[in-house]
PDB file of C-alpha atoms in Angstrom:
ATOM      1  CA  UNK A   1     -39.212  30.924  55.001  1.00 80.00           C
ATOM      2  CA  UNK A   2     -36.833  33.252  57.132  1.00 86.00           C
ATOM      3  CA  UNK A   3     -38.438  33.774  60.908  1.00 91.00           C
ATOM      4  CA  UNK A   4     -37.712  35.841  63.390  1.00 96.00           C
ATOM      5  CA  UNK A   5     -39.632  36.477  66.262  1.00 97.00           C
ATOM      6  CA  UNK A   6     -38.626  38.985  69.272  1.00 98.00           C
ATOM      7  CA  UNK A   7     -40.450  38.812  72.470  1.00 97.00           C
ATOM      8  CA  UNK A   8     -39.458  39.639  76.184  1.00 98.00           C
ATOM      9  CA  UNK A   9     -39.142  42.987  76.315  1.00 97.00           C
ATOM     10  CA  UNK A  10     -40.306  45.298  78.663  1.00 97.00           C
ATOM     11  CA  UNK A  11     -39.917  48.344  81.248  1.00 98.00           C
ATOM     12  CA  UNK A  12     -37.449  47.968  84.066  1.00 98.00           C
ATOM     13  CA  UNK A  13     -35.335  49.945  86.590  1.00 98.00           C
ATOM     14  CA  UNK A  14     -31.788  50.591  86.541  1.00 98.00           C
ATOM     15  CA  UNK A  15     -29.423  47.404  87.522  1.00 98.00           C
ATOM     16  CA  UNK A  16     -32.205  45.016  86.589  1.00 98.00           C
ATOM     17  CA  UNK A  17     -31.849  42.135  84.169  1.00 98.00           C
ATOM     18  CA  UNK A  18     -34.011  41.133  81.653  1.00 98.00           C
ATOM     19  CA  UNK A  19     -33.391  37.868  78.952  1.00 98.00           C
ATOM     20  CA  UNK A  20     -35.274  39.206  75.424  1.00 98.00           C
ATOM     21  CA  UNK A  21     -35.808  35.802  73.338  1.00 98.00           C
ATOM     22  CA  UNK A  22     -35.821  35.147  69.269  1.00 97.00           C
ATOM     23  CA  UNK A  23     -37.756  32.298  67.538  1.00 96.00           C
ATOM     24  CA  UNK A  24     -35.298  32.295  64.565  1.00 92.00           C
ATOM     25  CA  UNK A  25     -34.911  30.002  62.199  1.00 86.00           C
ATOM     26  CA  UNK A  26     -31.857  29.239  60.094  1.00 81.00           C
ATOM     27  CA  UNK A  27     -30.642  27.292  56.819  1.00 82.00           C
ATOM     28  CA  UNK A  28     -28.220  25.693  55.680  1.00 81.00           C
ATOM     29  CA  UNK A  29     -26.370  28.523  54.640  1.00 83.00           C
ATOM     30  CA  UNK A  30     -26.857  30.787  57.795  1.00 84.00           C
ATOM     31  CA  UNK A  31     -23.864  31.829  59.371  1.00 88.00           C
ATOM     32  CA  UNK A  32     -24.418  34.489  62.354  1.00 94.00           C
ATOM     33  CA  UNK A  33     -27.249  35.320  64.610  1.00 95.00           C
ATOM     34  CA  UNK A  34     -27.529  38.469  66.408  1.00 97.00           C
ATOM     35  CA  UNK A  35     -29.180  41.359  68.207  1.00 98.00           C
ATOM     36  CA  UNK A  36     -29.247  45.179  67.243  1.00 98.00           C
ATOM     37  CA  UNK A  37     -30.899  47.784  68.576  1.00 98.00           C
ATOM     38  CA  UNK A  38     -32.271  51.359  67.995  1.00 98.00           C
ATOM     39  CA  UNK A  39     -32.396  54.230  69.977  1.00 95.00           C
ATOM     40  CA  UNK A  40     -34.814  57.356  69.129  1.00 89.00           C
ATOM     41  CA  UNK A  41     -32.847  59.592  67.298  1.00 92.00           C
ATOM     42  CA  UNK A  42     -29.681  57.566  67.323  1.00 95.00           C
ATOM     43  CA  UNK A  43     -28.127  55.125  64.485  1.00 96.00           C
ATOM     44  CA  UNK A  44     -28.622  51.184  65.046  1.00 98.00           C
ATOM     45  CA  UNK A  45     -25.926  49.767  67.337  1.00 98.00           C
ATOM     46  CA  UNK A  46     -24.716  46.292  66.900  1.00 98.00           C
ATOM     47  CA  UNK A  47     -24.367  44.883  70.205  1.00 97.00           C
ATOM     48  CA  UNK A  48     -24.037  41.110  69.748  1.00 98.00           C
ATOM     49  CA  UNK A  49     -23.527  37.873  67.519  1.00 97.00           C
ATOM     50  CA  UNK A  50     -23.031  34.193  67.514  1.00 96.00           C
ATOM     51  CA  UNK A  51     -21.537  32.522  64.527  1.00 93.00           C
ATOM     52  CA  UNK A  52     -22.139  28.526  63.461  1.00 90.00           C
ATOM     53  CA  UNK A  53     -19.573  27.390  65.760  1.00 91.00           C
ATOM     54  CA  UNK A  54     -20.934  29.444  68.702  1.00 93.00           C
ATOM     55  CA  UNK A  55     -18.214  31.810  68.766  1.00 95.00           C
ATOM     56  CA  UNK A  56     -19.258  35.203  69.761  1.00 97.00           C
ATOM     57  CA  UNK A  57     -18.583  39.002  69.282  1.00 97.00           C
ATOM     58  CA  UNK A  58     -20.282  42.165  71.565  1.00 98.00           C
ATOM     59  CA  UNK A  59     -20.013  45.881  71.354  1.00 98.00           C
ATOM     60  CA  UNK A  60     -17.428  47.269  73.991  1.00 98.00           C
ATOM     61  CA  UNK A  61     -21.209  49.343  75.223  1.00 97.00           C
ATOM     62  CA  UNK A  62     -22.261  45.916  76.771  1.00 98.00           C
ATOM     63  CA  UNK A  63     -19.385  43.620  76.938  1.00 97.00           C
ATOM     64  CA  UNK A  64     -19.315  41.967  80.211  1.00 97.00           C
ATOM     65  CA  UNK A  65     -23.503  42.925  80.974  1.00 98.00           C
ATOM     66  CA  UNK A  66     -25.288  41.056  77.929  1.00 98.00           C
ATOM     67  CA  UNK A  67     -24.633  37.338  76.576  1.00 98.00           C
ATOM     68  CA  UNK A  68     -25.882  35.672  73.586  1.00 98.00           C
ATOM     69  CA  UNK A  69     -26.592  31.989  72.937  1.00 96.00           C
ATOM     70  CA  UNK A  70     -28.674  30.057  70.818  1.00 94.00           C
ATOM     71  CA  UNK A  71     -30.404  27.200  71.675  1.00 91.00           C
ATOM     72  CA  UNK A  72     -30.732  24.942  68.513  1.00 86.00           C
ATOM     73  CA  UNK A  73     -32.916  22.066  69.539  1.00 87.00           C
ATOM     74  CA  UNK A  74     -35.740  24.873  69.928  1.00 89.00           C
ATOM     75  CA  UNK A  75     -34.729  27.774  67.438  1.00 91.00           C
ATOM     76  CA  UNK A  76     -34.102  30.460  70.045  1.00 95.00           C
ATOM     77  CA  UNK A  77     -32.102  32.615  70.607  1.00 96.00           C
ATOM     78  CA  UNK A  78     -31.786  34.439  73.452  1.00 97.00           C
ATOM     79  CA  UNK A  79     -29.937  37.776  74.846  1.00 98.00           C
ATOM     80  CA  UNK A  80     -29.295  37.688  78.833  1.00 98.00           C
ATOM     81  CA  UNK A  81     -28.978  41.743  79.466  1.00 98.00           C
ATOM     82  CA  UNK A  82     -27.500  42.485  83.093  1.00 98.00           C
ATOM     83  CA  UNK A  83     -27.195  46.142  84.986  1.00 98.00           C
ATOM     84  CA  UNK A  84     -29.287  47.538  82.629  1.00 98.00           C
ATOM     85  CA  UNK A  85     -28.654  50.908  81.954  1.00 98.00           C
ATOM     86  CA  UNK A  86     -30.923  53.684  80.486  1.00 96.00           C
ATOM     87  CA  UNK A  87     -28.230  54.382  77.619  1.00 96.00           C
ATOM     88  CA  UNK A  88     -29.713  50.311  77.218  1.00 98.00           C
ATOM     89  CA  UNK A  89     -33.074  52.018  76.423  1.00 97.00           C
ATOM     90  CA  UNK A  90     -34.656  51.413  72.700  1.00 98.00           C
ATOM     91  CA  UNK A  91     -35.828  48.837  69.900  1.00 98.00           C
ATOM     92  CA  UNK A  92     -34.174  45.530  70.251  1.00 98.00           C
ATOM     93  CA  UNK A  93     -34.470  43.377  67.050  1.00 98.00           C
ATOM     94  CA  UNK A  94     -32.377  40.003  66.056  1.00 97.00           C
ATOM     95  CA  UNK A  95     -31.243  39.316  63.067  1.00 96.00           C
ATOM     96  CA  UNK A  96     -29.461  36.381  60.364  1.00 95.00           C
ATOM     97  CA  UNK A  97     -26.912  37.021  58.370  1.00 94.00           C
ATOM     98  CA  UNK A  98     -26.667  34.199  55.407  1.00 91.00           C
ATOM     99  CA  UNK A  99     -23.541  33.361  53.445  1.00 87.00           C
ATOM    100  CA  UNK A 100     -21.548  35.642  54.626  1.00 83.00           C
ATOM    101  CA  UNK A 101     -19.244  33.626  57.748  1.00 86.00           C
ATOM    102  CA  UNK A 102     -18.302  36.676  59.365  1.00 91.00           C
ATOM    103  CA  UNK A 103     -20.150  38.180  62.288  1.00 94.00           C
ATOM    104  CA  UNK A 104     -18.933  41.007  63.608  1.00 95.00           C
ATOM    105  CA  UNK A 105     -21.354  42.638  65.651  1.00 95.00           C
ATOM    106  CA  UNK A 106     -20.898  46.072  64.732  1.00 94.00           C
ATOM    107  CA  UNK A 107     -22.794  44.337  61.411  1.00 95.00           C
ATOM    108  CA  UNK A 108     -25.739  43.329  63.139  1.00 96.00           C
ATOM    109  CA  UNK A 109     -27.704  45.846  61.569  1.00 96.00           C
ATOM    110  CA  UNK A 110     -27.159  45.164  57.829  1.00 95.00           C
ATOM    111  CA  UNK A 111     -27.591  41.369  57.993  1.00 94.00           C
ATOM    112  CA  UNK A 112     -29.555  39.975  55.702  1.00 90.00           C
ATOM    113  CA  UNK A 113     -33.288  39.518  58.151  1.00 94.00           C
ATOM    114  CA  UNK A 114     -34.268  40.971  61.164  1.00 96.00           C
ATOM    115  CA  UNK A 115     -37.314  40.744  63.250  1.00 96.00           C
ATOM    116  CA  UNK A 116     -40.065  43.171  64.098  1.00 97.00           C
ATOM    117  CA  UNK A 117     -38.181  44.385  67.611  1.00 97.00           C
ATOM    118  CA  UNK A 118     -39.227  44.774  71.397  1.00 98.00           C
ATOM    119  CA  UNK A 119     -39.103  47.627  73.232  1.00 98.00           C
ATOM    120  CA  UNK A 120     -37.096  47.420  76.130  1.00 98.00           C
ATOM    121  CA  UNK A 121     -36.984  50.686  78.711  1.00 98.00           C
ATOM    122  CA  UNK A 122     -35.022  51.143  81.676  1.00 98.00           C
ATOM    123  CA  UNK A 123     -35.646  54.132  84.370  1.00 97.00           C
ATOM    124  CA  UNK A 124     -33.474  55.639  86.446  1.00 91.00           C
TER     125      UNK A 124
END
């Protein structure tokens, strides 16, 4: 049974940090984890994955402000967002990709689950 579970979201001002969380499981045959997001009125933007061996991919939009990791013993996994910007402002959903061992994270969007999402808002 495929779970994914976003929580942490939230309303914050510009520069702040916020760490959104994802109870997620995994299978055998699950080879990337990520996060996505969606802006109103804008496509879904991949913005970062985590493959099997922990190796890990971002959009150039937060490279350097957001890191992904996974925690396995608990089935997390968790997306530390720095200097938030309000361009940072929409639907933030993770998602599995299974079978496929490549994780770009300009995919993120069409992998194969994704969660419900959390809103997460930043004001200038």
């Amino acid at each position: 049974q495929v779970q994914l579970v976003e929580s942490g979201g939230g309303s914050v001002q510009v520069g702040d940090s916020l760490t959104l969380s994802c109870a997620a499981s995994w299978a055998y045959n699950t080879f990337c984890l990520g996060w996505f997001r969606q802006a109103p009125g804008k496509e879904a933007e991949g913005i970062a994955t985590i493959n099997e061996d922990g190796e890990t991919d971002y959009a150039k939009s937060v490279q350097g402000r957001f890191t992904i990791r996974r925690i396995i013993a608990n089935n997390t996994l968790y997306l530390q967002m720095d200097n938030l910007q309000p361009e940072d402002t929409g639907i933030y959903y993770c998602a599995r990709r299974d079978w496929w061992r490549l994780c770009p994270a300009a995919e993120a969007p069409k992998y194969n689950h994704h969660g419900q999402g959390t809103q997460v808002t930043v004001s200038s």
